[in-house]
Every structure is written in C-alpha cells, then in structure tokens.
Amino acid sequence: MKRSNQLREMRAEGKARRKYWKIILPIIVLLMLLPVIYRLPPVHDRLSWRVNELRTRIAYAINPPDEAVFIPQDQQIAEIVQATLDALGLEMSGPATPTPPLQPSATNLGPTLTPTITATPLPGGIDLREQVVYVDQHGRWNYCGPANLTMSLKFWGWDGNRDQVAEVIKPGPADPEMDYIDRTLVDKNVMPYEMVDYVNQHTPYRALSRYGGDIEMIKHLLANGFPVMIEKGYYEYSSITKNIAWMGHYLFVTGYDDAQQSFIVQDAYLTPGESILVNYEEFQMQWRYFNYVFILVFPQNQETKVMELLGPRADKQWSDRHALDIANQEISELSGLDLYFAWFNKGTSHVQLYEYVDASFAYDYSFLLYADLTEEDRPYRIMWYQTWPYFAYFYSGRYQDVINLANTTLFDTVIDPTLEESFYWRGMARLEIGETGNAVDDFLESVRLNPNFSPGWAMLEQLGVQP
C-alpha cells in the first residue's frame, strides 16, 4: 500500500510538473522571441514610441526633470554686482572678451551686405499657401526641424524630402543595431545654424538666420513673397510627466491676416497643422522664448532683394545689438517667466556680440530667476535647444560652471544623455582644467551621437585621436 501511494504521488508530481512546463515553456520562448519580434518593422513602428514613453515616465517619476536647478559657482558674486549696478542705475557693460567664439560653422552668419531700409506700405493680409507643400513630422522623433526646413525649400521648388534633410542635420548614432526611427530619437533638437548650413552646403539655395526679429519684419517679408521659419517655445500637457511642460518647436510662417490679427502658419506637429492661425500676441510671446530668431531660405538670385528687405538686419552685428536692445527693454517691463526669458535672451545677444563676461552675468541672473519659478513653469529643456550659456561661461574662464551646467543638463533633464553639444562643451572645459582623458571621452561621445558634429571632430583631430 505504501509503495502504491508513493507511485501515485510520483505520478501526480510528474503530471503537475508537465503541466507547469506546458505553461512556463511557451512564456520563456515568447520572452526570448520578444526582442526579435519587437525589431520587426511593422511591430517596432507601432510600439517603439509606447515603450519609450513608458520608460521615460518611470524615469521622470523617480527623478523629475523640473526639480533640477543649476546654480553657477559665481552666482553670489554676480548677484552682488547686479545689485550694485541696479543701485547705481547702471547697465552691465564690461569689455568684450577678445577671444573669438568657437562657432559651430561660419556659414551661420549668412551673407552680409550694407544695410538699407526699405519702407513699403503693407497690405492687410497675405497668403502664400498656393506655393506651400505641407510636410508633417509624424512617424519620426523630434522632427520639426527637418519637416519645416523641407517646407521652406519646397516652397522654392526643391524636390527633396524630410529624411534627406535629417540624414545630414539629424543623423543619430552610427549604430547598426538601431533602425532609422530609433536614431531620430537621439537628437533632441536641430539648431538653426545646422539648418542654415544644410541649405548653403547641400542645396542650390541660400539661407541665413538672425536674432531680434519682429512682427512687422515678418509681415514685410511675406508681403514680398518670402515665407519665414521661426523657433518658438510653448507649453503642452505631457502624458509622460503628467503636467504642463515647456518645449521648443519650429514654425513655417506663410501668411498673415490683420483683420484677424493673426499669422498663417504651417505646424508640422499638430493634426491638422496646415495653414492654421496664430494670433500676433501669442506668436510674439512664444517667439520671445528663442530671442526672436528667424531663418530665411531663398534662391541665390534673390539674395540682393532679401538684403534690401531685411534693411539693417542684413548686418548680423546690427541684428544682434538690436536683439540686445529688445531684451533690455523687456527686462524693464516684464515679470515672472517672461522676465526669465528676457534675461536669458540678454545673455544670448551678448554671446553673439562676443561679450562673454556680460553674457555670463546675464545668464547667472536668469538661472537665479529660473530657480524661483514654480516647477510647472520651469522650461527644463532650455539647454537642449539653446546652448549659448556654455559659450559665455567657457570664454569667461568659468570652466567648472560649464561642467556643472552640462552635468545638470545631461543627467537631470533628459532620460538618456544624448545631447552632443553638452558633451562637447563639457569636454572643452575638462580639457582646460587638465582632464584630457575625460575630455577625449566627451568629444568621442559627441561625434558618436551625431556623426556630422564638426566641432567634436575638430577637437579629436587637434588632440590626435582616431575614433
């Protein structure tokens, strides 16, 4: 009897074990196949953004990016200096740093001719949509730059597409295990200079960018047949952070309507985003977040006409000085978030004018204002889009501030440290304080993230490093 009971127990255990493996084995096989299934294009295209969103949501819940605050080491000194100047009613105007800036590319300057001022009565409205070929950014990550530049070029008859543009200005890591959509995720932003360089170096057209634009200038260009691209900031509800978050975005401006006090814009992100209206007040507020920068694409044979239409803005230095005047005026008028951006713009304009010490003080004060903003209002992505504080601190000899700002940006505001500009500037500062090995690692990472990032390659060549 005992033997019989043991046999029954053994048979029961064996049956339970077989049943267990019938359940578990398919699960194990499925788990092993999941990476393969996920890489299949039809599956990956539909699920990649959901996987990334879930991963980002978890990481941001653990380390909220809007809690990150950069405090410059010299901030206390800057506050004392600013308080003293305020008490005396003086403006910061130290000597410009003589060292020329390490601009990413000289073509960012665009063509410069003697400025002329053209006064032309403007019609009550202009709509250039008949020549517009609308291009959206859907199905790609952070693609408003390539989409808007493609629209700008197609307006003049270019026959390329958004992916051709992105292969140059947003290539992503040269990693054979990453497909094209994954690579587009890496580069969080395309800088204006990258788009200007693309047009001037890879197409038969011309382009330039300037700071310090205004609404009347855009209307003047539109009235003469030239659409304008601008970079703006705006707040939108984030399904990831579960609150309102600030981000940057490009718009293609193709008309205006004074009767409705609005511009006609092509928005590559919205659905629908074709020929929508944005009122002048909202337009200016959001444009302020990027120091009123604009990009103009035009045929080569129209260059003289463009310079005449730009008037004094044809001279880049005049334009930068004008942007500084705007920032100073707005500092005296604005408060809260807008005041923060006015001070940030002041720093940016000083950098464009090579006045790095002045720029550093302005950025110091802007970061102080940033810390006082509510977490919901803080534009924590600011250094993804505008890297000019690195220039200011580096050329003022404030290398530790460069490193600290880069670390805050890379590891506190973004899930994956995939900002080539931040790695580059941290490398530059590390090189200055004698950390050559760490600097080389940063330069290598900058060109891994963006194989077309020429400043990183230039430093590696200078150091005799072969990747």
PDB file of N, CA, C and O in Angstrom, residues 288-320:
ATOM      1  N   ARG A 288       9.427  85.003 -28.201  1.00  0.00           N
ATOM      2  CA  ARG A 288      10.353  85.581 -27.224  1.00  0.00           C
ATOM      3  C   ARG A 288      11.239  84.500 -26.606  1.00  0.00           C
ATOM      4  O   ARG A 288      12.400  84.744 -26.285  1.00  0.00           O
ATOM      5  N   TYR A 289      10.697  83.314 -26.431  1.00  0.00           N
ATOM      6  CA  TYR A 289      11.432  82.243 -25.764  1.00  0.00           C
ATOM      7  C   TYR A 289      12.702  81.848 -26.514  1.00  0.00           C
ATOM      8  O   TYR A 289      13.563  81.154 -25.965  1.00  0.00           O
ATOM      9  N   PHE A 290      12.828  82.280 -27.762  1.00  0.00           N
ATOM     10  CA  PHE A 290      14.024  81.991 -28.552  1.00  0.00           C
ATOM     11  C   PHE A 290      14.652  83.271 -29.109  1.00  0.00           C
ATOM     12  O   PHE A 290      15.238  83.264 -30.187  1.00  0.00           O
ATOM     13  N   ASN A 291      14.513  84.356 -28.351  1.00  0.00           N
ATOM     14  CA  ASN A 291      15.199  85.606 -28.689  1.00  0.00           C
ATOM     15  C   ASN A 291      14.826  86.107 -30.078  1.00  0.00           C
ATOM     16  O   ASN A 291      15.626  86.726 -30.769  1.00  0.00           O
ATOM     17  N   TYR A 292      13.587  85.805 -30.503  1.00  0.00           N
ATOM     18  CA  TYR A 292      13.056  86.288 -31.779  1.00  0.00           C
ATOM     19  C   TYR A 292      13.950  85.888 -32.956  1.00  0.00           C
ATOM     20  O   TYR A 292      14.209  86.682 -33.866  1.00  0.00           O
ATOM     21  N   VAL A 293      14.399  84.629 -32.941  1.00  0.00           N
ATOM     22  CA  VAL A 293      15.248  84.137 -34.022  1.00  0.00           C
ATOM     23  C   VAL A 293      14.382  83.774 -35.233  1.00  0.00           C
ATOM     24  O   VAL A 293      13.243  83.315 -35.086  1.00  0.00           O
ATOM     25  N   PHE A 294      14.898  84.020 -36.420  1.00  0.00           N
ATOM     26  CA  PHE A 294      14.197  83.603 -37.636  1.00  0.00           C
ATOM     27  C   PHE A 294      15.210  83.077 -38.643  1.00  0.00           C
ATOM     28  O   PHE A 294      16.402  83.417 -38.608  1.00  0.00           O
ATOM     29  N   ILE A 295      14.719  82.222 -39.521  1.00  0.00           N
ATOM     30  CA  ILE A 295      15.533  81.618 -40.584  1.00  0.00           C
ATOM     31  C   ILE A 295      14.852  81.918 -41.911  1.00  0.00           C
ATOM     32  O   ILE A 295      13.635  81.736 -42.058  1.00  0.00           O
ATOM     33  N   LEU A 296      15.634  82.370 -42.854  1.00  0.00           N
ATOM     34  CA  LEU A 296      15.112  82.739 -44.161  1.00  0.00           C
ATOM     35  C   LEU A 296      15.818  81.906 -45.224  1.00  0.00           C
ATOM     36  O   LEU A 296      17.050  81.864 -45.278  1.00  0.00           O
ATOM     37  N   VAL A 297      15.033  81.212 -46.045  1.00  0.00           N
ATOM     38  CA  VAL A 297      15.546  80.428 -47.166  1.00  0.00           C
ATOM     39  C   VAL A 297      15.102  81.118 -48.452  1.00  0.00           C
ATOM     40  O   VAL A 297      13.951  81.554 -48.567  1.00  0.00           O
ATOM     41  N   PHE A 298      16.015  81.222 -49.427  1.00  0.00           N
ATOM     42  CA  PHE A 298      15.680  81.955 -50.645  1.00  0.00           C
ATOM     43  C   PHE A 298      16.583  81.496 -51.790  1.00  0.00           C
ATOM     44  O   PHE A 298      17.673  80.953 -51.572  1.00  0.00           O
ATOM     45  N   PRO A 299      16.169  81.719 -53.036  1.00  0.00           N
ATOM     46  CA  PRO A 299      17.022  81.388 -54.188  1.00  0.00           C
ATOM     47  C   PRO A 299      18.248  82.296 -54.224  1.00  0.00           C
ATOM     48  O   PRO A 299      18.202  83.446 -53.781  1.00  0.00           O
ATOM     49  N   GLN A 300      19.324  81.797 -54.776  1.00  0.00           N
ATOM     50  CA  GLN A 300      20.557  82.586 -54.843  1.00  0.00           C
ATOM     51  C   GLN A 300      20.361  83.895 -55.596  1.00  0.00           C
ATOM     52  O   GLN A 300      20.918  84.931 -55.200  1.00  0.00           O
ATOM     53  N   ASN A 301      19.559  83.854 -56.646  1.00  0.00           N
ATOM     54  CA  ASN A 301      19.398  85.071 -57.449  1.00  0.00           C
ATOM     55  C   ASN A 301      18.504  86.111 -56.773  1.00  0.00           C
ATOM     56  O   ASN A 301      18.289  87.196 -57.319  1.00  0.00           O
ATOM     57  N   GLN A 302      17.964  85.782 -55.591  1.00  0.00           N
ATOM     58  CA  GLN A 302      17.147  86.713 -54.844  1.00  0.00           C
ATOM     59  C   GLN A 302      17.896  87.318 -53.652  1.00  0.00           C
ATOM     60  O   GLN A 302      17.308  88.026 -52.835  1.00  0.00           O
ATOM     61  N   GLU A 303      19.192  87.064 -53.549  1.00  0.00           N
ATOM     62  CA  GLU A 303      19.943  87.492 -52.374  1.00  0.00           C
ATOM     63  C   GLU A 303      19.938  89.013 -52.207  1.00  0.00           C
ATOM     64  O   GLU A 303      19.729  89.524 -51.090  1.00  0.00           O
ATOM     65  N   THR A 304      20.152  89.746 -53.277  1.00  0.00           N
ATOM     66  CA  THR A 304      20.176  91.211 -53.176  1.00  0.00           C
ATOM     67  C   THR A 304      18.828  91.737 -52.705  1.00  0.00           C
ATOM     68  O   THR A 304      18.760  92.631 -51.839  1.00  0.00           O
ATOM     69  N   LYS A 305      17.754  91.172 -53.229  1.00  0.00           N
ATOM     70  CA  LYS A 305      16.421  91.612 -52.819  1.00  0.00           C
ATOM     71  C   LYS A 305      16.184  91.310 -51.339  1.00  0.00           C
ATOM     72  O   LYS A 305      15.621  92.141 -50.606  1.00  0.00           O
ATOM     73  N   VAL A 306      16.627  90.131 -50.878  1.00  0.00           N
ATOM     74  CA  VAL A 306      16.458  89.756 -49.472  1.00  0.00           C
ATOM     75  C   VAL A 306      17.184  90.750 -48.566  1.00  0.00           C
ATOM     76  O   VAL A 306      16.657  91.191 -47.541  1.00  0.00           O
ATOM     77  N   MET A 307      18.410  91.118 -48.952  1.00  0.00           N
ATOM     78  CA  MET A 307      19.176  92.061 -48.136  1.00  0.00           C
ATOM     79  C   MET A 307      18.486  93.431 -48.067  1.00  0.00           C
ATOM     80  O   MET A 307      18.464  94.072 -47.013  1.00  0.00           O
ATOM     81  N   GLU A 308      17.895  93.841 -49.167  1.00  0.00           N
ATOM     82  CA  GLU A 308      17.171  95.109 -49.172  1.00  0.00           C
ATOM     83  C   GLU A 308      15.954  95.028 -48.258  1.00  0.00           C
ATOM     84  O   GLU A 308      15.650  95.969 -47.517  1.00  0.00           O
ATOM     85  N   LEU A 309      15.260  93.897 -48.295  1.00  0.00           N
ATOM     86  CA  LEU A 309      14.070  93.733 -47.461  1.00  0.00           C
ATOM     87  C   LEU A 309      14.429  93.675 -45.977  1.00  0.00           C
ATOM     88  O   LEU A 309      13.677  94.179 -45.133  1.00  0.00           O
ATOM     89  N   LEU A 310      15.560  93.082 -45.674  1.00  0.00           N
ATOM     90  CA  LEU A 310      15.977  92.985 -44.275  1.00  0.00           C
ATOM     91  C   LEU A 310      16.398  94.333 -43.708  1.00  0.00           C
ATOM     92  O   LEU A 310      16.371  94.544 -42.488  1.00  0.00           O
ATOM     93  N   GLY A 311      16.807  95.223 -44.574  1.00  0.00           N
ATOM     94  CA  GLY A 311      17.262  96.529 -44.099  1.00  0.00           C
ATOM     95  C   GLY A 311      18.466  96.379 -43.197  1.00  0.00           C
ATOM     96  O   GLY A 311      19.406  95.642 -43.524  1.00  0.00           O
ATOM     97  N   PRO A 312      18.495  97.023 -42.045  1.00  0.00           N
ATOM     98  CA  PRO A 312      19.670  96.951 -41.171  1.00  0.00           C
ATOM     99  C   PRO A 312      19.930  95.539 -40.653  1.00  0.00           C
ATOM    100  O   PRO A 312      21.051  95.233 -40.259  1.00  0.00           O
ATOM    101  N   ARG A 313      18.913  94.670 -40.656  1.00  0.00           N
ATOM    102  CA  ARG A 313      19.131  93.295 -40.180  1.00  0.00           C
ATOM    103  C   ARG A 313      20.007  92.489 -41.136  1.00  0.00           C
ATOM    104  O   ARG A 313      20.419  91.374 -40.797  1.00  0.00           O
ATOM    105  N   ALA A 314      20.268  93.004 -42.315  1.00  0.00           N
ATOM    106  CA  ALA A 314      21.218  92.333 -43.196  1.00  0.00           C
ATOM    107  C   ALA A 314      22.585  92.255 -42.541  1.00  0.00           C
ATOM    108  O   ALA A 314      23.362  91.331 -42.788  1.00  0.00           O
ATOM    109  N   ASP A 315      22.886  93.213 -41.695  1.00  0.00           N
ATOM    110  CA  ASP A 315      24.130  93.226 -40.923  1.00  0.00           C
ATOM    111  C   ASP A 315      23.896  92.424 -39.644  1.00  0.00           C
ATOM    112  O   ASP A 315      23.110  92.831 -38.784  1.00  0.00           O
ATOM    113  N   LYS A 316      24.563  91.303 -39.513  1.00  0.00           N
ATOM    114  CA  LYS A 316      24.330  90.442 -38.361  1.00  0.00           C
ATOM    115  C   LYS A 316      24.633  91.150 -37.046  1.00  0.00           C
ATOM    116  O   LYS A 316      23.916  90.980 -36.055  1.00  0.00           O
ATOM    117  N   GLN A 317      25.690  91.928 -37.015  1.00  0.00           N
ATOM    118  CA  GLN A 317      26.033  92.612 -35.771  1.00  0.00           C
ATOM    119  C   GLN A 317      24.934  93.597 -35.373  1.00  0.00           C
ATOM    120  O   GLN A 317      24.585  93.701 -34.192  1.00  0.00           O
ATOM    121  N   TRP A 318      24.385  94.317 -36.345  1.00  0.00           N
ATOM    122  CA  TRP A 318      23.282  95.220 -36.030  1.00  0.00           C
ATOM    123  C   TRP A 318      22.105  94.435 -35.461  1.00  0.00           C
ATOM    124  O   TRP A 318      21.478  94.847 -34.483  1.00  0.00           O
ATOM    125  N   SER A 319      21.809  93.306 -36.086  1.00  0.00           N
ATOM    126  CA  SER A 319      20.689  92.480 -35.643  1.00  0.00           C
ATOM    127  C   SER A 319      20.893  91.997 -34.209  1.00  0.00           C
ATOM    128  O   SER A 319      19.970  92.022 -33.385  1.00  0.00           O
ATOM    129  N   ASP A 320      22.103  91.568 -33.895  1.00  0.00           N
ATOM    130  CA  ASP A 320      22.393  91.090 -32.533  1.00  0.00           C
ATOM    131  C   ASP A 320      22.305  92.226 -31.519  1.00  0.00           C
ATOM    132  O   ASP A 320      21.817  92.039 -30.402  1.00  0.00           O
TER     133      ASP A 320
END
